[in-house]
Amino acid sequence: MVQETYLITGAGTGFGKGIALGLAEQGKKVIAGVETMSEVSALVKEAKEKEIEIQVEKLDVTDPADRERAWTWDVDVLLNNAGISEGGSLVDIPEERLRNQFEVNVFGPILLTQKIAKAMVKKQRGKIVFMSSVSGLMADPLSGPYGGSKFTLEAFAESLSKELQEFNVQVSTINPGPYLTGFNDREFEAWRTWRDNPEERIFDYTQLAFPYEQFDPEELIKEAIKVMTGETNDYRNVIPKAMGSMIKKRQKELWDKKTDENLGERHEMVQKSIDIEPATTPTKGIVNKIKDKL
């Protein structure tokens, strides 16, 4: 039986690196796509130290030349994991930052997927996984740019799954909740790169932080590998699973929401962004309370 080849984008940090190394540790043939050459060197060194065999390639999904080179690889399972998070109010975020959010999270991955998917169609087999987010299923204030990109990715993934089913190509999504990789906290620091007039902003971003307690990412990596290898064949994979009920509740609430309700009041999630400290993890005493709320 021919060994499957796994391509993971955004494998230089966070979930992507953990999943790539985890698959390689299981003896899988892995191509780890990273954004920069410095990340290539760093990951090659780390894999060597861990005595893990892995192929590391520069793959910036927004770079046409990198995409073209990736199309020459024989890929059986693709994880579109590369992504960034641009936080901030939709009325404050500068145009170039909003466009960049969609270039990296939507257009780059979809353009990369196109020819890889066509190769899978010719083989009549393959799997495409999109690293979405719970923010692709429910929207919070101050995360509209990131959430918007993930909602878009959800629509693209659903359409693609229906288009490719007759060709025996599987499509699924992974929807991580709040895990402490640094990614979520960087979202609420993105405003530091803005080239705008701070006096015209409606929010003071120096006072805001990611509004959720964050968990150890090892759980996500373990469950994501199950999705990649086919140990689970669910289309949508919310991790942690406990967040599923919260998401469904939030989606249902929109059907009854009135446009004039709570006007003049600060939204509770904006207030929590003000109150919480960055990189907050749940203490043992409140873990059960959080799970009950979820």
XYZ file of C-alpha atoms in Angstrom:
294
model
C 0.000 0.000 0.000
C 1.397 3.434 -1.010
C 2.113 5.718 1.945
C -0.071 8.819 2.029
C 1.545 12.251 1.898
C 0.261 14.938 4.263
C 0.747 18.640 3.454
C 0.280 21.034 6.366
C 0.447 24.780 5.703
C 1.346 27.248 8.432
C 3.497 24.575 10.052
C 6.111 26.934 11.439
C 4.239 27.682 14.655
C 1.257 26.759 16.805
C -1.259 24.127 15.748
C 0.359 23.570 12.366
C 3.767 22.730 13.807
C 2.266 20.492 16.469
C 0.153 18.580 13.942
C 3.019 18.220 11.451
C 5.425 16.898 14.070
C 2.729 14.695 15.592
C 1.956 13.056 12.255
C 5.660 12.600 11.517
C 6.163 10.981 14.912
C 3.554 8.416 13.855
C 5.676 7.603 10.815
C 3.516 9.527 8.335
C 5.065 11.177 5.290
C 4.697 14.879 6.041
C 5.425 18.026 4.070
C 5.480 20.940 6.498
C 4.853 24.201 4.665
C 6.141 27.282 6.491
C 5.949 30.954 5.569
C 9.621 31.998 5.700
C 13.085 30.506 5.160
C 13.972 31.208 8.792
C 11.081 28.974 9.799
C 12.385 26.289 7.456
C 15.734 26.285 9.259
C 14.130 26.323 12.710
C 11.767 23.428 12.019
C 14.438 21.328 10.307
C 16.636 21.803 13.379
C 13.830 20.907 15.793
C 12.879 17.786 13.829
C 16.498 16.686 13.728
C 16.845 17.126 17.493
C 13.707 15.021 18.005
C 14.933 12.483 15.430
C 11.792 12.978 13.361
C 11.816 12.591 9.575
C 9.887 15.415 7.961
C 10.093 17.432 4.723
C 10.070 21.174 5.382
C 9.315 23.582 2.538
C 8.825 27.328 2.240
C 5.153 27.791 1.402
C 3.682 31.244 1.793
C 0.115 30.623 0.628
C -0.153 34.214 -0.647
C 2.919 33.797 -2.892
C 1.988 32.552 -6.415
C 5.477 31.081 -6.940
C 5.243 29.087 -3.705
C 1.800 27.826 -4.676
C 3.020 26.721 -8.086
C 5.845 24.741 -6.517
C 3.438 23.111 -4.072
C 1.256 21.970 -6.980
C 4.106 19.711 -8.124
C 3.936 17.676 -4.903
C 1.812 14.527 -4.810
C -0.498 15.325 -1.882
C -3.064 12.906 -0.475
C -4.202 14.906 2.566
C -4.087 18.721 2.669
C -4.505 20.723 5.860
C -5.102 24.398 5.098
C -3.862 25.663 8.441
C -1.973 28.860 7.529
C -3.706 31.912 8.921
C -3.435 35.192 10.765
C -5.764 37.082 13.069
C -6.427 40.786 12.615
C -8.345 42.022 15.635
C -10.186 45.306 16.011
C -13.543 46.879 15.385
C -14.800 46.769 11.819
C -15.172 50.563 11.891
C -11.569 51.074 13.030
C -9.454 48.539 11.131
C -7.521 50.072 8.209
C -8.365 48.845 4.719
C -4.967 47.225 4.055
C -5.175 45.184 7.269
C -8.697 43.995 6.474
C -7.672 42.974 2.955
C -4.596 41.194 4.307
C -6.811 39.187 6.649
C -8.707 37.743 3.696
C -5.624 37.310 1.489
C -3.980 35.030 4.050
C -6.996 33.226 5.492
C -9.193 32.861 2.411
C -7.733 33.631 -1.014
C -4.305 32.064 -0.453
C -5.640 28.737 0.879
C -8.375 28.445 -1.747
C -6.010 29.199 -4.627
C -3.540 26.649 -3.254
C -6.347 24.106 -2.926
C -7.595 24.450 -6.505
C -4.904 22.482 -8.345
C -4.259 20.105 -5.450
C -7.975 19.268 -5.513
C -7.876 18.698 -9.279
C -5.006 16.250 -8.809
C -7.087 14.436 -6.183
C -10.020 14.298 -8.582
C -7.801 12.594 -11.169
C -6.734 10.028 -8.551
C -10.337 9.657 -7.340
C -9.195 9.964 -3.729
C -7.924 12.506 -1.240
C -8.841 14.647 1.739
C -8.900 18.421 2.219
C -9.155 19.815 5.732
C -9.679 23.477 6.564
C -8.495 24.839 9.899
C -11.466 27.054 10.609
C -12.403 28.267 14.093
C -15.329 28.554 16.453
C -15.109 32.168 15.207
C -16.305 30.812 11.866
C -19.549 29.718 13.523
C -20.222 32.585 15.947
C -19.049 36.196 15.857
C -17.685 38.227 18.760
C -17.128 41.981 18.944
C -13.595 43.163 18.138
C -12.916 39.951 16.164
C -15.028 40.739 13.108
C -12.140 40.746 10.597
C -10.886 37.330 11.716
C -14.378 35.890 12.182
C -15.433 37.176 8.772
C -12.550 35.347 7.117
C -13.437 32.123 8.912
C -17.165 32.412 8.117
C -16.124 32.754 4.471
C -13.880 29.710 4.746
C -16.794 27.747 6.225
C -18.939 28.557 3.176
C -16.142 27.622 0.787
C -15.501 24.339 2.597
C -19.183 23.389 2.566
C -19.496 24.131 -1.149
C -16.299 22.236 -1.922
C -17.434 19.189 0.039
C -20.566 18.957 -2.103
C -18.683 19.576 -5.350
C -16.017 16.933 -4.720
C -18.070 14.136 -3.206
C -18.703 12.473 -6.592
C -14.932 12.287 -7.089
C -14.317 10.490 -3.761
C -12.522 13.487 -2.258
C -13.343 14.170 1.391
C -13.608 17.677 2.870
C -13.837 18.594 6.541
C -13.278 21.461 8.958
C -11.575 21.756 12.322
C -12.992 24.463 14.577
C -10.646 25.199 17.489
C -11.873 26.999 20.553
C -9.612 29.148 22.755
C -6.199 27.484 22.996
C -3.065 29.159 24.307
C -0.604 29.253 21.398
C -0.098 33.027 21.311
C -2.310 33.300 18.221
C -5.346 34.699 20.041
C -3.356 37.223 22.041
C -1.591 38.454 18.884
C -5.038 39.173 17.437
C -5.567 41.792 20.129
C -2.103 43.260 19.512
C -2.564 43.634 15.741
C -3.635 47.275 16.147
C 0.004 48.157 16.877
C 0.750 47.829 13.129
C -2.048 50.163 12.060
C -1.141 53.310 10.143
C -4.070 55.455 11.191
C -4.991 58.265 13.537
C -5.559 56.749 17.023
C -7.732 59.716 17.956
C -10.311 58.638 15.363
C -10.717 55.121 16.784
C -13.885 54.326 18.722
C -12.068 51.862 21.021
C -8.917 52.185 23.118
C -7.056 49.020 22.106
C -4.434 49.440 24.810
C -7.158 48.403 27.261
C -8.391 45.291 25.412
C -7.381 41.616 25.456
C -8.650 38.307 24.047
C -11.858 37.712 26.042
C -11.647 33.974 26.745
C -9.673 31.788 29.130
C -7.341 29.634 27.021
C -6.493 25.943 27.264
C -3.464 23.747 26.597
C -3.200 23.175 22.806
C -2.165 19.513 23.130
C -5.832 18.464 23.153
C -6.426 20.212 19.840
C -3.339 18.698 18.216
C -4.319 15.192 19.298
C -7.891 15.527 18.001
C -6.818 17.240 14.764
C -4.498 14.346 13.934
C -7.489 12.014 14.240
C -9.295 14.110 11.630
C -6.277 14.055 9.327
C -5.753 10.305 9.525
C -9.428 9.394 9.212
C -9.817 8.088 12.747
C -12.823 10.384 12.806
C -14.881 11.130 9.685
C -17.040 13.968 11.027
C -17.363 16.896 8.634
C -17.291 19.532 11.372
C -14.937 19.050 14.308
C -15.376 21.562 17.129
C -12.587 21.195 19.682
C -13.213 21.129 22.597
C -16.491 19.357 21.896
C -18.088 21.066 24.885
C -18.185 24.308 22.884
C -20.645 22.780 20.410
C -23.653 23.453 22.617
C -22.565 27.051 23.212
C -22.174 27.660 19.480
C -25.603 26.211 18.685
C -27.134 28.391 21.403
C -25.436 31.501 20.032
C -26.609 30.697 16.489
C -30.189 30.161 17.663
C -30.222 33.473 19.552
C -29.747 35.386 16.293
C -33.149 34.228 15.048
C -34.800 36.066 17.952
C -32.434 39.046 18.223
C -33.988 42.512 17.851
C -32.033 45.410 16.353
C -32.954 47.780 19.188
C -32.205 45.518 22.138
C -29.550 46.571 24.643
C -28.851 49.837 22.819
C -26.756 52.190 24.936
C -25.199 49.279 26.852
C -21.684 47.916 26.434
C -21.700 44.334 25.165
C -20.621 41.805 27.767
C -17.781 40.487 25.583
C -16.380 43.996 25.137
C -16.436 44.388 28.899
C -14.673 41.055 29.363
C -11.999 42.181 26.877
C -11.383 45.116 29.199
C -11.418 43.068 32.404
C -9.362 40.007 31.415
C -5.568 39.816 31.379
C -3.806 38.599 28.197
C -2.952 34.879 27.985
C -5.312 33.999 30.826
C -5.668 30.296 31.548
C -8.506 28.816 33.611
C -7.631 27.817 37.162
C -8.707 24.384 38.359
C -11.383 25.990 40.460
C -13.212 27.517 37.507
C -12.676 24.857 34.823
C -15.965 23.125 35.631
C -17.775 26.452 35.730
C -16.474 27.273 32.236
C -17.491 23.862 30.919
C -20.967 24.283 32.412
C -21.278 27.655 30.675
C -20.153 26.085 27.404
